[in-house]
C-alpha cells in the first residue's frame, strides 16, 4: 500500500510540472492568436482574410486540443492527490491508513 501511495505522489509531482508548462504554452499561444488578429487588422485586404481564416480554423483548433488534454491531465492530478469528491481515496492519518 505504501508503494502505491509513493507512486501516486511522484506521479502527481510530475503531472503538476507538465500541467504548469501546458498552461503557460496555452496562454502564450492564445496571446499569439490575438497578435495575429491585430496584425491582420493592420494589414487589411485579402491577406487579412486569409490570416484570420487560418487562425480560426487551424490555429485555434490546436489550441483547443491542447487545452482539452491539459484539462484531462488536471482531472487525473486531482484524482491522484485524493482531492476528488467522486472517489474514495486512501488517506493517511497518524500513520494509520484508511480507505
mmCIF file with all atom_site columns, C-alpha atoms in Angstrom:
data_model
loop_
_atom_site.group_PDB
_atom_site.id
_atom_site.type_symbol
_atom_site.label_atom_id
_atom_site.label_alt_id
_atom_site.label_comp_id
_atom_site.label_asym_id
_atom_site.label_entity_id
_atom_site.label_seq_id
_atom_site.pdbx_PDB_ins_code
_atom_site.Cartn_x
_atom_site.Cartn_y
_atom_site.Cartn_z
_atom_site.occupancy
_atom_site.B_iso_or_equiv
_atom_site.pdbx_formal_charge
_atom_site.auth_seq_id
_atom_site.auth_comp_id
_atom_site.auth_asym_id
_atom_site.auth_atom_id
_atom_site.pdbx_PDB_model_num
ATOM 1  C CA . UNK A 1 1  ? 0.000   0.000  0.000   1.00 0.00 ? 1  UNK A CA 1
ATOM 2  C CA . UNK A 1 2  ? 2.868   2.356  0.788   1.00 0.00 ? 2  UNK A CA 1
ATOM 3  C CA . UNK A 1 3  ? 4.406   1.817  -2.647  1.00 0.00 ? 3  UNK A CA 1
ATOM 4  C CA . UNK A 1 4  ? 1.144   2.790  -4.338  1.00 0.00 ? 4  UNK A CA 1
ATOM 5  C CA . UNK A 1 5  ? 0.915   5.984  -2.300  1.00 0.00 ? 5  UNK A CA 1
ATOM 6  C CA . UNK A 1 6  ? 4.531   6.886  -3.103  1.00 0.00 ? 6  UNK A CA 1
ATOM 7  C CA . UNK A 1 7  ? 3.934   6.206  -6.772  1.00 0.00 ? 7  UNK A CA 1
ATOM 8  C CA . UNK A 1 8  ? 0.835   8.411  -6.736  1.00 0.00 ? 8  UNK A CA 1
ATOM 9  C CA . UNK A 1 9  ? 2.765   11.239 -5.060  1.00 0.00 ? 9  UNK A CA 1
ATOM 10 C CA . UNK A 1 10 ? 5.620   11.052 -7.580  1.00 0.00 ? 10 UNK A CA 1
ATOM 11 C CA . UNK A 1 11 ? 3.202   10.895 -10.484 1.00 0.00 ? 11 UNK A CA 1
ATOM 12 C CA . UNK A 1 12 ? 1.315   13.881 -9.078  1.00 0.00 ? 12 UNK A CA 1
ATOM 13 C CA . UNK A 1 13 ? 4.544   15.897 -8.851  1.00 0.00 ? 13 UNK A CA 1
ATOM 14 C CA . UNK A 1 14 ? 5.367   15.142 -12.480 1.00 0.00 ? 14 UNK A CA 1
ATOM 15 C CA . UNK A 1 15 ? 1.821   15.981 -13.563 1.00 0.00 ? 15 UNK A CA 1
ATOM 16 C CA . UNK A 1 16 ? 1.951   19.305 -11.710 1.00 0.00 ? 16 UNK A CA 1
ATOM 17 C CA . UNK A 1 17 ? 5.028   20.271 -13.713 1.00 0.00 ? 17 UNK A CA 1
ATOM 18 C CA . UNK A 1 18 ? 3.512   19.099 -17.015 1.00 0.00 ? 18 UNK A CA 1
ATOM 19 C CA . UNK A 1 19 ? 0.258   20.936 -16.342 1.00 0.00 ? 19 UNK A CA 1
ATOM 20 C CA . UNK A 1 20 ? 2.109   24.122 -15.416 1.00 0.00 ? 20 UNK A CA 1
ATOM 21 C CA . UNK A 1 21 ? 4.104   24.050 -18.651 1.00 0.00 ? 21 UNK A CA 1
ATOM 22 C CA . UNK A 1 22 ? 0.993   23.238 -20.691 1.00 0.00 ? 22 UNK A CA 1
ATOM 23 C CA . UNK A 1 23 ? -0.921  26.157 -19.173 1.00 0.00 ? 23 UNK A CA 1
ATOM 24 C CA . UNK A 1 24 ? 1.961   28.518 -19.955 1.00 0.00 ? 24 UNK A CA 1
ATOM 25 C CA . UNK A 1 25 ? 2.047   27.243 -23.547 1.00 0.00 ? 25 UNK A CA 1
ATOM 26 C CA . UNK A 1 26 ? -1.739  27.643 -23.891 1.00 0.00 ? 26 UNK A CA 1
ATOM 27 C CA . UNK A 1 27 ? -1.595  31.214 -22.638 1.00 0.00 ? 27 UNK A CA 1
ATOM 28 C CA . UNK A 1 28 ? 1.308   32.043 -24.933 1.00 0.00 ? 28 UNK A CA 1
ATOM 29 C CA . UNK A 1 29 ? -0.415  30.511 -27.965 1.00 0.00 ? 29 UNK A CA 1
ATOM 30 C CA . UNK A 1 30 ? -3.634  32.371 -27.136 1.00 0.00 ? 30 UNK A CA 1
ATOM 31 C CA . UNK A 1 31 ? -1.661  35.609 -26.986 1.00 0.00 ? 31 UNK A CA 1
ATOM 32 C CA . UNK A 1 32 ? -0.069  34.823 -30.354 1.00 0.00 ? 32 UNK A CA 1
ATOM 33 C CA . UNK A 1 33 ? -3.532  34.319 -31.799 1.00 0.00 ? 33 UNK A CA 1
ATOM 34 C CA . UNK A 1 34 ? -4.607  37.742 -30.569 1.00 0.00 ? 34 UNK A CA 1
ATOM 35 C CA . UNK A 1 35 ? -1.452  39.307 -32.011 1.00 0.00 ? 35 UNK A CA 1
ATOM 36 C CA . UNK A 1 36 ? -2.230  37.554 -35.304 1.00 0.00 ? 36 UNK A CA 1
ATOM 37 C CA . UNK A 1 37 ? -5.660  39.190 -35.412 1.00 0.00 ? 37 UNK A CA 1
ATOM 38 C CA . UNK A 1 38 ? -4.148  42.599 -34.632 1.00 0.00 ? 38 UNK A CA 1
ATOM 39 C CA . UNK A 1 39 ? -1.588  42.160 -37.418 1.00 0.00 ? 39 UNK A CA 1
ATOM 40 C CA . UNK A 1 40 ? -4.326  41.066 -39.821 1.00 0.00 ? 40 UNK A CA 1
ATOM 41 C CA . UNK A 1 41 ? -6.357  44.138 -38.860 1.00 0.00 ? 41 UNK A CA 1
ATOM 42 C CA . UNK A 1 42 ? -3.362  46.378 -39.590 1.00 0.00 ? 42 UNK A CA 1
ATOM 43 C CA . UNK A 1 43 ? -2.655  44.684 -42.948 1.00 0.00 ? 43 UNK A CA 1
ATOM 44 C CA . UNK A 1 44 ? -6.230  44.581 -44.211 1.00 0.00 ? 44 UNK A CA 1
ATOM 45 C CA . UNK A 1 45 ? -7.486  43.239 -47.525 1.00 0.00 ? 45 UNK A CA 1
ATOM 46 C CA . UNK A 1 46 ? -7.495  39.698 -48.852 1.00 0.00 ? 46 UNK A CA 1
ATOM 47 C CA . UNK A 1 47 ? -4.357  38.724 -46.936 1.00 0.00 ? 47 UNK A CA 1
ATOM 48 C CA . UNK A 1 48 ? -6.007  39.686 -43.651 1.00 0.00 ? 48 UNK A CA 1
ATOM 49 C CA . UNK A 1 49 ? -8.974  37.498 -44.504 1.00 0.00 ? 49 UNK A CA 1
ATOM 50 C CA . UNK A 1 50 ? -6.641  34.583 -45.198 1.00 0.00 ? 50 UNK A CA 1
ATOM 51 C CA . UNK A 1 51 ? -4.755  35.120 -41.927 1.00 0.00 ? 51 UNK A CA 1
ATOM 52 C CA . UNK A 1 52 ? -7.948  35.333 -39.869 1.00 0.00 ? 52 UNK A CA 1
ATOM 53 C CA . UNK A 1 53 ? -9.413  32.263 -41.548 1.00 0.00 ? 53 UNK A CA 1
ATOM 54 C CA . UNK A 1 54 ? -6.246  30.267 -40.865 1.00 0.00 ? 54 UNK A CA 1
ATOM 55 C CA . UNK A 1 55 ? -6.169  31.434 -37.242 1.00 0.00 ? 55 UNK A CA 1
ATOM 56 C CA . UNK A 1 56 ? -9.803  30.472 -36.732 1.00 0.00 ? 56 UNK A CA 1
ATOM 57 C CA . UNK A 1 57 ? -9.737  27.093 -38.466 1.00 0.00 ? 57 UNK A CA 1
ATOM 58 C CA . UNK A 1 58 ? -6.240  25.695 -37.834 1.00 0.00 ? 58 UNK A CA 1
ATOM 59 C CA . UNK A 1 59 ? -4.501  27.665 -35.100 1.00 0.00 ? 59 UNK A CA 1
ATOM 60 C CA . UNK A 1 60 ? -7.309  27.716 -32.556 1.00 0.00 ? 60 UNK A CA 1
ATOM 61 C CA . UNK A 1 61 ? -8.113  24.070 -33.301 1.00 0.00 ? 61 UNK A CA 1
ATOM 62 C CA . UNK A 1 62 ? -4.710  23.056 -31.964 1.00 0.00 ? 62 UNK A CA 1
ATOM 63 C CA . UNK A 1 63 ? -5.113  25.397 -29.007 1.00 0.00 ? 63 UNK A CA 1
ATOM 64 C CA . UNK A 1 64 ? -8.447  23.814 -28.104 1.00 0.00 ? 64 UNK A CA 1
ATOM 65 C CA . UNK A 1 65 ? -6.950  20.311 -28.361 1.00 0.00 ? 65 UNK A CA 1
ATOM 66 C CA . UNK A 1 66 ? -4.017  21.268 -26.136 1.00 0.00 ? 66 UNK A CA 1
ATOM 67 C CA . UNK A 1 67 ? -6.253  22.880 -23.528 1.00 0.00 ? 67 UNK A CA 1
ATOM 68 C CA . UNK A 1 68 ? -8.541  19.832 -23.505 1.00 0.00 ? 68 UNK A CA 1
ATOM 69 C CA . UNK A 1 69 ? -5.600  17.497 -22.911 1.00 0.00 ? 69 UNK A CA 1
ATOM 70 C CA . UNK A 1 70 ? -4.389  19.819 -20.143 1.00 0.00 ? 70 UNK A CA 1
ATOM 71 C CA . UNK A 1 71 ? -7.818  19.662 -18.528 1.00 0.00 ? 71 UNK A CA 1
ATOM 72 C CA . UNK A 1 72 ? -7.786  15.860 -18.639 1.00 0.00 ? 72 UNK A CA 1
ATOM 73 C CA . UNK A 1 73 ? -4.342  15.816 -17.008 1.00 0.00 ? 73 UNK A CA 1
ATOM 74 C CA . UNK A 1 74 ? -5.678  18.170 -14.342 1.00 0.00 ? 74 UNK A CA 1
ATOM 75 C CA . UNK A 1 75 ? -8.534  15.781 -13.577 1.00 0.00 ? 75 UNK A CA 1
ATOM 76 C CA . UNK A 1 76 ? -6.017  12.939 -13.320 1.00 0.00 ? 76 UNK A CA 1
ATOM 77 C CA . UNK A 1 77 ? -3.913  15.045 -10.938 1.00 0.00 ? 77 UNK A CA 1
ATOM 78 C CA . UNK A 1 78 ? -6.937  15.765 -8.749  1.00 0.00 ? 78 UNK A CA 1
ATOM 79 C CA . UNK A 1 79 ? -7.695  12.042 -8.661  1.00 0.00 ? 79 UNK A CA 1
ATOM 80 C CA . UNK A 1 80 ? -4.102  11.078 -7.779  1.00 0.00 ? 80 UNK A CA 1
ATOM 81 C CA . UNK A 1 81 ? -3.862  13.646 -4.997  1.00 0.00 ? 81 UNK A CA 1
ATOM 82 C CA . UNK A 1 82 ? -7.091  12.364 -3.481  1.00 0.00 ? 82 UNK A CA 1
ATOM 83 C CA . UNK A 1 83 ? -8.852  15.717 -3.715  1.00 0.00 ? 83 UNK A CA 1
ATOM 84 C CA . UNK A 1 84 ? -11.666 14.429 -5.887  1.00 0.00 ? 84 UNK A CA 1
ATOM 85 C CA . UNK A 1 85 ? -15.047 14.115 -4.231  1.00 0.00 ? 85 UNK A CA 1
ATOM 86 C CA . UNK A 1 86 ? -16.263 11.412 -6.603  1.00 0.00 ? 86 UNK A CA 1
ATOM 87 C CA . UNK A 1 87 ? -13.754 8.781  -5.392  1.00 0.00 ? 87 UNK A CA 1
ATOM 88 C CA . UNK A 1 88 ? -12.845 7.265  -2.054  1.00 0.00 ? 88 UNK A CA 1
ATOM 89 C CA . UNK A 1 89 ? -9.075  7.921  -1.885  1.00 0.00 ? 89 UNK A CA 1
ATOM 90 C CA . UNK A 1 90 ? -6.654  6.343  0.552   1.00 0.00 ? 90 UNK A CA 1
ATOM 91 C CA . UNK A 1 91 ? -5.969  8.818  3.336   1.00 0.00 ? 91 UNK A CA 1
ATOM 92 C CA . UNK A 1 92 ? -3.161  8.801  5.870   1.00 0.00 ? 92 UNK A CA 1
ATOM 93 C CA . UNK A 1 93 ? -3.999  9.917  9.403   1.00 0.00 ? 93 UNK A CA 1
ATOM 94 C CA . UNK A 1 94 ? -1.484  9.487  12.207  1.00 0.00 ? 94 UNK A CA 1
ATOM 95 C CA . UNK A 1 95 ? 0.342   6.663  10.426  1.00 0.00 ? 95 UNK A CA 1
ATOM 96 C CA . UNK A 1 96 ? -2.872  4.673  10.016  1.00 0.00 ? 96 UNK A CA 1
ATOM 97 C CA . UNK A 1 97 ? -4.202  4.082  6.544   1.00 0.00 ? 97 UNK A CA 1
ATOM 98 C CA . UNK A 1 98 ? -7.909  4.147  5.980   1.00 0.00 ? 98 UNK A CA 1
ATOM 99 C CA . UNK A 1 99 ? -9.816  3.652  2.801   1.00 0.00 ? 99 UNK A CA 1
#
